[in-house]
mmCIF file of C-alpha atoms and ligand atoms in Angstrom:
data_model
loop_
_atom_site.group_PDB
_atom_site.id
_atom_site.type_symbol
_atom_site.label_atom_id
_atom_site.label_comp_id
_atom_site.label_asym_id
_atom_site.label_seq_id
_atom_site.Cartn_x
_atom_site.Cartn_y
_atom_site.Cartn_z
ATOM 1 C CA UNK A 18 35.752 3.434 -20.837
ATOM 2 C CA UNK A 19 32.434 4.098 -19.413
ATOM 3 C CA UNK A 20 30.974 3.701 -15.801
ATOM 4 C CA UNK A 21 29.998 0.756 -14.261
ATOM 5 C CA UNK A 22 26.856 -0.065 -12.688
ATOM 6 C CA UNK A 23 26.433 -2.235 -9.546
ATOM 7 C CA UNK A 24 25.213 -5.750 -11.084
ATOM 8 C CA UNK A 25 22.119 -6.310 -8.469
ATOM 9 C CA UNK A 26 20.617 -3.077 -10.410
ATOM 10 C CA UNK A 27 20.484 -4.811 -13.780
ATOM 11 C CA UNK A 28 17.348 -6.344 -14.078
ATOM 12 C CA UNK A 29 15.144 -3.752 -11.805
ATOM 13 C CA UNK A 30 12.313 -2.071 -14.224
ATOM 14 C CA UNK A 31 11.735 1.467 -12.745
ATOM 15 C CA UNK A 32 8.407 1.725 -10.887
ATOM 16 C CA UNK A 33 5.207 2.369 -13.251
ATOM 17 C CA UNK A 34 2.903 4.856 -11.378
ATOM 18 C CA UNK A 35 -0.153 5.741 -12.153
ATOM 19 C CA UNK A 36 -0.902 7.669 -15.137
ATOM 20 C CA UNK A 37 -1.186 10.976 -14.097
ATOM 21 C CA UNK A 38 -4.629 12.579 -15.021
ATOM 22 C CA UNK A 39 -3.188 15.671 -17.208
ATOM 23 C CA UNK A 40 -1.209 13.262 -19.604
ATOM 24 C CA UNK A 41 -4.387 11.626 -20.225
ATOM 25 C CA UNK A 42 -6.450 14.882 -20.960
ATOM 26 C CA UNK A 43 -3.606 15.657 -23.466
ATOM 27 C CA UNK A 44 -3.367 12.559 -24.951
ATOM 28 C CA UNK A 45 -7.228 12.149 -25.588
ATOM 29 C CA UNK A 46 -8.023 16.124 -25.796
ATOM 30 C CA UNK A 47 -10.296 15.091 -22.874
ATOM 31 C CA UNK A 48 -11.545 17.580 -20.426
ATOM 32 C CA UNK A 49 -12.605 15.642 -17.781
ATOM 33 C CA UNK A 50 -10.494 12.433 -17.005
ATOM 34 C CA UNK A 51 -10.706 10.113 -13.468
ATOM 35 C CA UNK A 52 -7.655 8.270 -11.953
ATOM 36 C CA UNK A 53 -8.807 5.138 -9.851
ATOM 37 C CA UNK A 54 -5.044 3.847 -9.993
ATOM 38 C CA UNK A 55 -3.547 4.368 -7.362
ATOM 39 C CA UNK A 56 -5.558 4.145 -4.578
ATOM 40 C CA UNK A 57 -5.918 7.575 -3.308
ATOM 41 C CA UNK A 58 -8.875 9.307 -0.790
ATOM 42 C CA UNK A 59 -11.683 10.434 -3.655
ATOM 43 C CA UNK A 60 -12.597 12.991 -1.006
ATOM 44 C CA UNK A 61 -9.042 14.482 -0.537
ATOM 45 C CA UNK A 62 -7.062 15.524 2.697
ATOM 46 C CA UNK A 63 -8.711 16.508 6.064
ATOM 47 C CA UNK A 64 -9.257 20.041 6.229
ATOM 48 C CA UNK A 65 -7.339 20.240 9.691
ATOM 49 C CA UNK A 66 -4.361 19.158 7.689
ATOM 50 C CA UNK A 67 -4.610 21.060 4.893
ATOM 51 C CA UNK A 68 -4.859 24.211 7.345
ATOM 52 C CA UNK A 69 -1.519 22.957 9.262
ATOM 53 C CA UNK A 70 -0.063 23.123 6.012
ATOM 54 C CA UNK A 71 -0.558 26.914 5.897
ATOM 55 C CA UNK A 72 0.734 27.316 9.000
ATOM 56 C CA UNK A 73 4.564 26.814 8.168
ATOM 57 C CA UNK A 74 4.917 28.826 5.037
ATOM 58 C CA UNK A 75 7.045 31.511 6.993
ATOM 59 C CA UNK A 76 9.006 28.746 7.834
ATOM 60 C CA UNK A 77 10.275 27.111 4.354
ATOM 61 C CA UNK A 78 13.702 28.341 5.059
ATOM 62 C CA UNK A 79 14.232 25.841 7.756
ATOM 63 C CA UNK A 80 15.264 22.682 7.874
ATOM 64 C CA UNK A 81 12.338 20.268 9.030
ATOM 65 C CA UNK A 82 12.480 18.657 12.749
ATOM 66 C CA UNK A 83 14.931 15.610 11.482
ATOM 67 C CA UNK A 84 13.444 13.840 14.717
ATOM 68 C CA UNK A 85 9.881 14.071 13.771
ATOM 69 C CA UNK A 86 9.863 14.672 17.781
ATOM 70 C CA UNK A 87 6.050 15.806 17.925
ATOM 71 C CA UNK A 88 4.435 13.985 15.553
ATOM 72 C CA UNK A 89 6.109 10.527 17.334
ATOM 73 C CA UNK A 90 5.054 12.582 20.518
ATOM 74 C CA UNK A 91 1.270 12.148 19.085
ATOM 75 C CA UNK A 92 1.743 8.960 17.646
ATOM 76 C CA UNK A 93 3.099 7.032 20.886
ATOM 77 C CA UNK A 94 0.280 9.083 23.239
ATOM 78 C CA UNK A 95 -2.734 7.631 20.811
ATOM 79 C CA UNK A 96 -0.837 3.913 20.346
ATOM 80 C CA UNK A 97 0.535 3.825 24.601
ATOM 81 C CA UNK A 98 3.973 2.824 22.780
ATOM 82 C CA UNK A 99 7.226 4.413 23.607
ATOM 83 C CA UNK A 100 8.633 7.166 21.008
ATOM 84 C CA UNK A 101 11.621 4.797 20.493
ATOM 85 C CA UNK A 102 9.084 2.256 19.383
ATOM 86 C CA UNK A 103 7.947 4.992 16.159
ATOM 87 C CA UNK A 104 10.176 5.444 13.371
ATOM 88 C CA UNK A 105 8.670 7.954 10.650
ATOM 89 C CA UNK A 106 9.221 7.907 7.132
ATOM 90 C CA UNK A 107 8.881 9.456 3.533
ATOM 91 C CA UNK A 108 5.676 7.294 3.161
ATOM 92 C CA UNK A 109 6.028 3.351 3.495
ATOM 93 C CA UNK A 110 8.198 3.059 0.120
ATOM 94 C CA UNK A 111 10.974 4.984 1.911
ATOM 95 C CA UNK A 112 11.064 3.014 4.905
ATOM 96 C CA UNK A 113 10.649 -0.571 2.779
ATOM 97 C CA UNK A 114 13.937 0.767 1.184
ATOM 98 C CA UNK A 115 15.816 1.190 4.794
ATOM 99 C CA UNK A 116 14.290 -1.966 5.668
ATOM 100 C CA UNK A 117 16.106 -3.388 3.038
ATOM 101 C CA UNK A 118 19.225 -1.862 3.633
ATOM 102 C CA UNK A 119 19.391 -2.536 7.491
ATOM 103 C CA UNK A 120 19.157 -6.263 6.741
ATOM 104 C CA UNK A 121 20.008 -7.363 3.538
ATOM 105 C CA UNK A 122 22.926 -8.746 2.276
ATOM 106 C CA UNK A 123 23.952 -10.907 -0.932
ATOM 107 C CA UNK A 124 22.645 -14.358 -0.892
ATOM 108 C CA UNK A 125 20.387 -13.867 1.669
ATOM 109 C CA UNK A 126 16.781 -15.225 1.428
ATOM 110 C CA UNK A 127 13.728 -12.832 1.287
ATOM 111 C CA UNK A 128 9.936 -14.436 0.937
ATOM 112 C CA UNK A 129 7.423 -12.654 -0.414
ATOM 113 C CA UNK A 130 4.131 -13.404 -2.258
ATOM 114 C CA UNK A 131 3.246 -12.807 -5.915
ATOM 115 C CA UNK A 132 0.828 -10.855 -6.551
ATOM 116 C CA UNK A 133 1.675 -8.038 -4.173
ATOM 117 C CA UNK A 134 3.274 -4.768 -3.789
ATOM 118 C CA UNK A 135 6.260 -4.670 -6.086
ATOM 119 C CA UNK A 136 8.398 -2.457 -3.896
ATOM 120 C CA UNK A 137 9.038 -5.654 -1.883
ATOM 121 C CA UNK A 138 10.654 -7.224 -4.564
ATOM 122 C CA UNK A 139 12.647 -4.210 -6.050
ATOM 123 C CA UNK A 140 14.636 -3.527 -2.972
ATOM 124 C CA UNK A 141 14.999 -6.995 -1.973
ATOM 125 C CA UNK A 142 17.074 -7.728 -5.890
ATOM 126 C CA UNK A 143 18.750 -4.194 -5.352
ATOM 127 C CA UNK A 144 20.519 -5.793 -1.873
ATOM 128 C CA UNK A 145 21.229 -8.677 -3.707
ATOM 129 C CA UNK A 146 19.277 -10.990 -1.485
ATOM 130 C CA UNK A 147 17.558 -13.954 -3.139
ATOM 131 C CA UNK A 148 13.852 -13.520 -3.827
ATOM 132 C CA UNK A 149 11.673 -16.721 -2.506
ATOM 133 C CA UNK A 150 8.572 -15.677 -4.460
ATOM 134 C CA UNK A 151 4.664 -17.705 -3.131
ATOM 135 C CA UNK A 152 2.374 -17.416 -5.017
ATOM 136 C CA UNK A 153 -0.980 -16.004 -3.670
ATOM 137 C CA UNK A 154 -3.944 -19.338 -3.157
ATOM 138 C CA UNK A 155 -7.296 -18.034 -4.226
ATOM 139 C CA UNK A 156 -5.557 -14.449 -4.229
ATOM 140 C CA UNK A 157 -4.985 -14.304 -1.047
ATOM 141 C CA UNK A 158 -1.753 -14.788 1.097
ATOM 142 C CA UNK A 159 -1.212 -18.313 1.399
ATOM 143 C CA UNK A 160 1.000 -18.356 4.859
ATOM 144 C CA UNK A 161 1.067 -22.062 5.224
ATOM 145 C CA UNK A 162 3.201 -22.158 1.889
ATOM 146 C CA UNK A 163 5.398 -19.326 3.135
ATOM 147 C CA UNK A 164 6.242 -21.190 6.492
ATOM 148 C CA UNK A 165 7.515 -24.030 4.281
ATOM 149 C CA UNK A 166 9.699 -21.481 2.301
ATOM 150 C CA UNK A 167 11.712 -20.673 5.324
ATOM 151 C CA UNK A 168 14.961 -22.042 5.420
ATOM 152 C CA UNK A 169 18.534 -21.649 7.612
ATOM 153 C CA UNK A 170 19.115 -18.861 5.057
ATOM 154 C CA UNK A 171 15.893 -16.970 4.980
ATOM 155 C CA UNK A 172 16.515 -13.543 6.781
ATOM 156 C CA UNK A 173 13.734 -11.444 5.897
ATOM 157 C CA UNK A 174 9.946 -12.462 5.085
ATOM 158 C CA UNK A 175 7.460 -9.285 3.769
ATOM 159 C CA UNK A 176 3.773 -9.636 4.554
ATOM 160 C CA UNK A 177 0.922 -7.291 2.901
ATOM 161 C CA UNK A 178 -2.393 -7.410 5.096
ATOM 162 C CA UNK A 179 -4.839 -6.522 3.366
ATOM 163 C CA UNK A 180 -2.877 -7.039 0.283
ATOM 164 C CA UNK A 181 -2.333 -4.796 -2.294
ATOM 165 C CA UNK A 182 -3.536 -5.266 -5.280
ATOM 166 C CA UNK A 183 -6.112 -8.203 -4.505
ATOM 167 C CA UNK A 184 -7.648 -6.500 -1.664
ATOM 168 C CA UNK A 185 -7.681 -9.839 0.027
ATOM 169 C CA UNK A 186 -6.539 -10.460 3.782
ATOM 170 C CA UNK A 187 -5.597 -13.049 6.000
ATOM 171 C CA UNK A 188 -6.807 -13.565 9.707
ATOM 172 C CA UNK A 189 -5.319 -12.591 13.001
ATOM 173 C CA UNK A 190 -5.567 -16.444 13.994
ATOM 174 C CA UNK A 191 -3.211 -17.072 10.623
ATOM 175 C CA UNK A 192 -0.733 -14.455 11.505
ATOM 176 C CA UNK A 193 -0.121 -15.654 15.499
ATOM 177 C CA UNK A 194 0.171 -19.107 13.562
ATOM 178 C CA UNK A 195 2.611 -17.884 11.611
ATOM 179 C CA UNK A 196 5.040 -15.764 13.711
ATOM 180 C CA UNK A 197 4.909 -18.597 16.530
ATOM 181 C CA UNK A 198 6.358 -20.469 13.782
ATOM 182 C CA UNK A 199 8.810 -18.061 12.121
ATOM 183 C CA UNK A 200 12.347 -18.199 13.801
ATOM 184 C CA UNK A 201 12.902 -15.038 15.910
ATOM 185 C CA UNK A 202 16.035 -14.125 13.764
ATOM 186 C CA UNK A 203 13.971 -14.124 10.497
ATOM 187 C CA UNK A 204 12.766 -10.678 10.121
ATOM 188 C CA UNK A 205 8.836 -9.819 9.758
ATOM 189 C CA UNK A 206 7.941 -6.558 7.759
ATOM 190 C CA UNK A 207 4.153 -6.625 8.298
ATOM 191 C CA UNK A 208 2.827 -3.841 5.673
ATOM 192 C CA UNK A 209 -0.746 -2.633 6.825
ATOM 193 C CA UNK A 210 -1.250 0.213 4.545
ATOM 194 C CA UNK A 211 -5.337 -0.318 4.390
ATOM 195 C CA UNK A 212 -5.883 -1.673 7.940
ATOM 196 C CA UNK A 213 -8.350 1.546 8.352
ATOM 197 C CA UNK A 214 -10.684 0.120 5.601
ATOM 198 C CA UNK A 215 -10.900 -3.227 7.014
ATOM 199 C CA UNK A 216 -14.036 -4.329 7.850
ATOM 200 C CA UNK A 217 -14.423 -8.019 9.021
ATOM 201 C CA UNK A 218 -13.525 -8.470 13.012
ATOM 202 C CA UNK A 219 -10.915 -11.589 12.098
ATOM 203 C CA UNK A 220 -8.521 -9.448 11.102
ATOM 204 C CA UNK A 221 -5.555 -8.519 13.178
ATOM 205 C CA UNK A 222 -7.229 -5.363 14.324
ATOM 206 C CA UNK A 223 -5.126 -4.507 17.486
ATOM 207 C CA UNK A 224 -1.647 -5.503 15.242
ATOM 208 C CA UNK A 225 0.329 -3.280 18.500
ATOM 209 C CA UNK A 226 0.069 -6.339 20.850
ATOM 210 C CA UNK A 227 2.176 -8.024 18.362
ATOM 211 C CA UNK A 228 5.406 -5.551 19.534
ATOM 212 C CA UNK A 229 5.127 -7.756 22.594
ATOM 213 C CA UNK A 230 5.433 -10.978 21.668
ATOM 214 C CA UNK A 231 7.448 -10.505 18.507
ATOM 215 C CA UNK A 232 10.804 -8.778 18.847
ATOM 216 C CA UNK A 233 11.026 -9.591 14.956
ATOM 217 C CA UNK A 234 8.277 -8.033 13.441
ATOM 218 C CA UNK A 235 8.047 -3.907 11.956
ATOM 219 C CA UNK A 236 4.423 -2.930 11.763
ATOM 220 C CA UNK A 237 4.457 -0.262 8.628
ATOM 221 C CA UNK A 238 1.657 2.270 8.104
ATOM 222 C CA UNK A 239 1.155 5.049 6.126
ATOM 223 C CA UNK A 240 -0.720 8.853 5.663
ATOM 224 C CA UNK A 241 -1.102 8.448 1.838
ATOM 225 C CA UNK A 242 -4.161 6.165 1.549
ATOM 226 C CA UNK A 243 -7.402 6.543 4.245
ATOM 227 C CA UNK A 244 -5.352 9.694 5.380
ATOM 228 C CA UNK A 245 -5.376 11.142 1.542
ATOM 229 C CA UNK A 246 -2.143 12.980 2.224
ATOM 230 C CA UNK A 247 -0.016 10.532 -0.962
ATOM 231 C CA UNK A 248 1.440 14.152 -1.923
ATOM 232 C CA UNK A 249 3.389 15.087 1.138
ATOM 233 C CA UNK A 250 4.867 10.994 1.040
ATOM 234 C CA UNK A 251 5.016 10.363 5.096
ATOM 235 C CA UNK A 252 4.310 6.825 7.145
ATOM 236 C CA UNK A 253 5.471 5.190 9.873
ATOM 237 C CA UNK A 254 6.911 2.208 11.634
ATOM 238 C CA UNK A 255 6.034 0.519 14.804
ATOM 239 C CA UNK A 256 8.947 -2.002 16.255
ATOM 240 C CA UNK A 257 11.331 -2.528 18.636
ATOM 241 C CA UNK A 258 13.565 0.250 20.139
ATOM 242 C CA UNK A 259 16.425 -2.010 19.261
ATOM 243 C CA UNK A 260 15.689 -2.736 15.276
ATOM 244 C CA UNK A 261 14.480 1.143 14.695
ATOM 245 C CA UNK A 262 17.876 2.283 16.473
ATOM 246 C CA UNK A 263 19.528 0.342 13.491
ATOM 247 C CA UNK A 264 17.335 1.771 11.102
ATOM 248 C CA UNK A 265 18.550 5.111 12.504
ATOM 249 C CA UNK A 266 21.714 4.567 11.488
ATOM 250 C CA UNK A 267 21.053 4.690 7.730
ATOM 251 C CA UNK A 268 18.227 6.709 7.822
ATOM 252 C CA UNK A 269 18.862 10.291 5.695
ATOM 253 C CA UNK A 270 19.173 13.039 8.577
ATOM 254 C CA UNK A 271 15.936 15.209 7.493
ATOM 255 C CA UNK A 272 13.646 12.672 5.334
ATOM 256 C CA UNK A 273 10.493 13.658 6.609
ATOM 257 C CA UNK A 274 9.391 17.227 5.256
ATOM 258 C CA UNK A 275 7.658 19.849 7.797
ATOM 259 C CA UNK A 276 5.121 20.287 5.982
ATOM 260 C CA UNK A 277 4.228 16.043 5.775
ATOM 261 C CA UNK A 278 5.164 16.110 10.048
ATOM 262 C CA UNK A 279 2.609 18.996 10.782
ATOM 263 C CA UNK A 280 -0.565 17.241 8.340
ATOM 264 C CA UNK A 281 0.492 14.054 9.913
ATOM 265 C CA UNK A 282 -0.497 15.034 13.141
ATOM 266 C CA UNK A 283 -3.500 17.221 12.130
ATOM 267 C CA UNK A 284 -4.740 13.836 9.921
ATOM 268 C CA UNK A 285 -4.361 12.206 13.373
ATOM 269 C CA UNK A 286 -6.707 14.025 15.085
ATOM 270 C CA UNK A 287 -9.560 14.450 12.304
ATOM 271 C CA UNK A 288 -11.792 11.410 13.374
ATOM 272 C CA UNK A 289 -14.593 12.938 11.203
ATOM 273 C CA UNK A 290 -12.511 12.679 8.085
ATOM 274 C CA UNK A 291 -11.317 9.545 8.961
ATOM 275 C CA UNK A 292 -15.334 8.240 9.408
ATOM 276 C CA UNK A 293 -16.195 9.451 6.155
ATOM 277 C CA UNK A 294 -13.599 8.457 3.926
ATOM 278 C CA UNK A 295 -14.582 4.789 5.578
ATOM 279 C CA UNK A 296 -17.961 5.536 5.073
ATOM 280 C CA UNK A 297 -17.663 6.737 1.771
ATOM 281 C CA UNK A 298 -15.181 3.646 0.465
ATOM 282 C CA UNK A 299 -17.982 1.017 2.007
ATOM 283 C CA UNK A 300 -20.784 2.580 0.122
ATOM 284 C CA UNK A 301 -18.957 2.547 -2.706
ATOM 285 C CA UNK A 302 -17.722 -1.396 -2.564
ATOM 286 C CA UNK A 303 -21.231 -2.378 -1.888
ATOM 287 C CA UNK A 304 -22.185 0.083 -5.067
ATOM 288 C CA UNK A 305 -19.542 -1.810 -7.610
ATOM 289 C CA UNK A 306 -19.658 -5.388 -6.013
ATOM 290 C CA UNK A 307 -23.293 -5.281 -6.963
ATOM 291 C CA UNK A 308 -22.700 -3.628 -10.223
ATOM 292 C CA UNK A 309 -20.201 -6.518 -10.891
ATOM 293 C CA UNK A 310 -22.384 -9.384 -9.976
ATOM 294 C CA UNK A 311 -25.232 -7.474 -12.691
ATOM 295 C CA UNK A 312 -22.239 -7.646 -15.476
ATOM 296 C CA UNK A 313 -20.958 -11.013 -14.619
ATOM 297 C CA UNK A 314 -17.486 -9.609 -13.365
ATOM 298 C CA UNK A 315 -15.707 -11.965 -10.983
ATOM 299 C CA UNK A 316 -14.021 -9.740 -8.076
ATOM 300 C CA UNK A 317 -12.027 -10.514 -5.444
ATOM 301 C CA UNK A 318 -13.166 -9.938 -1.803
ATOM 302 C CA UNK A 319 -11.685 -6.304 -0.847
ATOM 303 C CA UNK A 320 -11.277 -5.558 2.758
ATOM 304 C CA UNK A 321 -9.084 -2.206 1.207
ATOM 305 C CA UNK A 322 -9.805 0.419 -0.891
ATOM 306 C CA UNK A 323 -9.730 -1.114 -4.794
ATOM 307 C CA UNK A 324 -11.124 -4.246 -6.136
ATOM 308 C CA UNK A 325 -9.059 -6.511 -8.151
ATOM 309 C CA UNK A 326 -11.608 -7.966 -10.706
ATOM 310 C CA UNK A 327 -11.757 -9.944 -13.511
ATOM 311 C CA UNK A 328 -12.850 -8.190 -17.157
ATOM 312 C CA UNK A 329 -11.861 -11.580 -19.171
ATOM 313 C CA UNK A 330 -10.318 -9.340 -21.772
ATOM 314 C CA UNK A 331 -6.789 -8.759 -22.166
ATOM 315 C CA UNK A 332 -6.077 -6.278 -18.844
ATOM 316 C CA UNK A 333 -3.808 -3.654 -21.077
ATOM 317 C CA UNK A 334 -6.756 -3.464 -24.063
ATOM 318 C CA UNK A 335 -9.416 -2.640 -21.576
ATOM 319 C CA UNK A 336 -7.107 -0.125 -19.408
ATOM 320 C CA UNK A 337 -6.631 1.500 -23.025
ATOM 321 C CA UNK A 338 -10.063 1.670 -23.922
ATOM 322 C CA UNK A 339 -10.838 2.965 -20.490
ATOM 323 C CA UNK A 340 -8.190 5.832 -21.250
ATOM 324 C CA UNK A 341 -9.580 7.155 -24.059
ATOM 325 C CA UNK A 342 -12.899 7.526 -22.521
ATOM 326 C CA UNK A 343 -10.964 9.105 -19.892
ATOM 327 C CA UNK A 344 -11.022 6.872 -16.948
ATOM 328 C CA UNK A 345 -7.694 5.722 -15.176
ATOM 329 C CA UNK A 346 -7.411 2.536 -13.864
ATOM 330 C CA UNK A 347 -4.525 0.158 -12.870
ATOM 331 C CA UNK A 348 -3.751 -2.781 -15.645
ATOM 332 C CA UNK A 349 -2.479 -5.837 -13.594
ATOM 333 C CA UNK A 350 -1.956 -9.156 -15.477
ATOM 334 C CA UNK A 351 -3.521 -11.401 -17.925
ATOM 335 C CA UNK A 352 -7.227 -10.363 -17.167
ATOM 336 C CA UNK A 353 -7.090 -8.445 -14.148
ATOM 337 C CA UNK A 354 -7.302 -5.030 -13.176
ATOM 338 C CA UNK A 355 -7.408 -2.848 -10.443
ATOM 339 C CA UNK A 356 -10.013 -0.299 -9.715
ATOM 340 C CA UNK A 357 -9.492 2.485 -6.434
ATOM 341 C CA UNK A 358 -12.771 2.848 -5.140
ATOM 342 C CA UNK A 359 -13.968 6.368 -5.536
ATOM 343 C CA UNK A 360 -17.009 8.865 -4.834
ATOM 344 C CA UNK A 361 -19.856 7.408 -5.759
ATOM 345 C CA UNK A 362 -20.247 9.347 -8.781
ATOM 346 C CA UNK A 363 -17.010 8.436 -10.027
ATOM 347 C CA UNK A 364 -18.050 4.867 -9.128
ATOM 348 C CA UNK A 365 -20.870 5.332 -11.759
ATOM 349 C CA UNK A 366 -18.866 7.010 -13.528
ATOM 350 C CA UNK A 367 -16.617 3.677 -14.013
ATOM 351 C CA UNK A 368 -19.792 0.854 -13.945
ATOM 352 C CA UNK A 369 -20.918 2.743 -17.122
ATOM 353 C CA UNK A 370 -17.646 3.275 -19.123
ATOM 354 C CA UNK A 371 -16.767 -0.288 -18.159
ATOM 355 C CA UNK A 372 -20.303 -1.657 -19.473
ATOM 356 C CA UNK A 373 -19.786 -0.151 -22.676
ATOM 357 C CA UNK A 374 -16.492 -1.835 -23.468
ATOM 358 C CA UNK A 375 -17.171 -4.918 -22.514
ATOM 359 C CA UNK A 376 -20.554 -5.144 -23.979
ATOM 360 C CA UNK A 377 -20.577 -2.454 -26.503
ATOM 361 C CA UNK A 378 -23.954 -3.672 -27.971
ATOM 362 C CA UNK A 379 -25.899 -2.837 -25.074
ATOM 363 C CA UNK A 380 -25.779 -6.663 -24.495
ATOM 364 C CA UNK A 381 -25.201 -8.212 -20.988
HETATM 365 C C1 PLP B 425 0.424 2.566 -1.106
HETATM 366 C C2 PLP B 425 1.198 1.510 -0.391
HETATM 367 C C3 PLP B 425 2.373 1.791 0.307
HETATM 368 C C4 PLP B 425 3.134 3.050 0.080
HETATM 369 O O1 PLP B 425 2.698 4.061 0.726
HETATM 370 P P1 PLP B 425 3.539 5.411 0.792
HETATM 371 O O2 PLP B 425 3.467 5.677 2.253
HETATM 372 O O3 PLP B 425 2.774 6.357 -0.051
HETATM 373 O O4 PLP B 425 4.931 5.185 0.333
HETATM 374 C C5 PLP B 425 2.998 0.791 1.014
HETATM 375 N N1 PLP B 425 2.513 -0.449 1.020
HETATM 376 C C6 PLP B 425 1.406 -0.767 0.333
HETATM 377 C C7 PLP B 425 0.923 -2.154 0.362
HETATM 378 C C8 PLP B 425 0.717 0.200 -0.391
HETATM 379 O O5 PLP B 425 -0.337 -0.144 -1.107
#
């Protein structure tokens, strides 16, 4: 006799993270290694959060606000939503789990692109819905495709803008497109984890408006990218008072930490951070997209924080080789990986340990 497990879990692969940078140093007896996998802030947390952080250590006996009351308080004053419009959660992953749950049964329909982030698909199999996988056109989200994907069945449909982990986005004249055309009991989940690095003005900058139109849609956001706080794992969600009620309901009663609520709202209020980790990513996109065009390296256009580019060598060799010269990087697929954009010293850093493996004679 042995126990059984439920059947939608049998073919999930647990996630892959980034290799953490002390199993490399072991590994390689390296001293120094770099990890630009997994698209964290080079330059760290604001220091206003950081110093919130130290305010609460007399207070680790208690349990954290389970309503995340102020830091919704500060979110709904600097958005002019409603607190029952702001659902926080144990970063974005958390919440695309709930999502899940909330809506999902067996045999429902869920469309969702491929490449992009593989949470999407991992909960979606673990309800037992149906996965109605698009592929990306040109590696970028191809919408038109994914409005003919709908059917009577489909219930939920995830979007990724910018997408992660092409870097590519679509345009805020392709997304009104598409939700005039999605029925308004098919579910949106509208992931905008970089939306703070974008830089071109066709993007759906001012995504809030959308909570007006669309009663379908959940806007998700996160702390753990231009906010640098991936450690404490806290996001949020912007959507009706009606859909995060529901959420509510399944929701574990304290998953936000105190010490993730209290940076959260210090991260908010650090504009200077926020204006040089921008700063500091654009510098350093310009820096490697010329550096690529010198090698000959196709990339894709980035409106994030990485760059998905093309090394024409199998992806998992060159990750390898990259290892043992002590740089992390993300391996994707075929002959594609995924590079975080750093400092620029790090970015250097990369160009020149990159150079050397794929031309190790010096040759361009
Ligand atoms: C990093 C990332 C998240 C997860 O963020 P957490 O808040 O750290 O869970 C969600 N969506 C996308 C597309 C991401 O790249």
């Amino acid at each position: 006799m042995s126990v059984q497990y439920r059947p939608q879990i049998k073919d999930l692969v647990p996630y892959k993270p980034g290799k953490p940078i002390e199993d490399v140093k072991r590994k390689y007896e390296l001293t120094e290694v770099i990890k630009l996998a997994s698209n964290e802030n080079p330059l760290g947390a604001s220091p206003k959060a950081q110093k919130a952080i130290m305010s609460i250590l007399n207070n680790l006996n208690l349990y954290p606000d389970g309503n995340c009351t102020d830091l919704r308080a500060v979110i709904a004053k600097k958005l002019s939503l409603s607190i029952n419009q702001i659902l926080p959660s144990s970063g974005s992953d958390e919440m695309i789990d709930q999502i899940a749950k909330t809506f999902l049964n067996d045999g429902d329909e869920v469309i969702l692109a491929d490449v992009t982030f593989p949470r999407y698909l991992t909960t979606t199999k673990m309800m037992g819905a149906v996965p109605v996988i698009v592929p990306l056109n040109n590696f970028t989200y191809d919408l038109v495709a994914m409005k003919k994907a709908i059917t009577t069945k489909t219930r939920l449909i995830w979007l990724c803008n910018p997408n992660n982990p092409t870097g590519t986005m679509f345009t805020e004249k392709m997304l009104i497109d598409f939700l005039d055309f999605v029925p308004k009991n098919v579910v949106v989940v509208y992931d905008e984890a970089y939306n703070e690095y974008v830089t071109r003005d066709d993007f759906p900058k001012d995504s809030i408006k959308l909570l007006d139109t669309y009663p379908n849609i959940l806007i998700l956001r996160t702390f753990s990218k231009i906010y640098g706080l991936a450690a404490l794992r806290v996001g949020y969600t912007l959507a009706s008072e009606g859909i995060l009620a529901n959420i509510n309901r399944i929701r574990g009663p304290f998953n936000v930490n105190t010490a993730a609520q209290v940076a959260a709202i210090a991260a908010l209020s650090d504009d200077d951070f926020l204006k040089k980790s921008f700063d500091v990513n654009l510098e350093g996109k310009e820096y490697l997209y010329s550096a690529f065009k010198k090698l000959g390296i196709w990339y894709a256009p980035s409106e994030t924080n990485h760059i998905f580019i093309d090394v024409k060598k199998d992806c998992q060799k060159v990750f390898e080789s990259l290892q043992r010269k002590g740089m992390i990087i993300r391996p994707m697929y075929k002959t594609y990986i995924r590079v975080s954009i750093g400092t620029m010293e790090q970015n250097r850093l990369f160009i020149t340990t990159l150079s050397e493996i794929l031309h190790p004679c010096g040759k361009e």
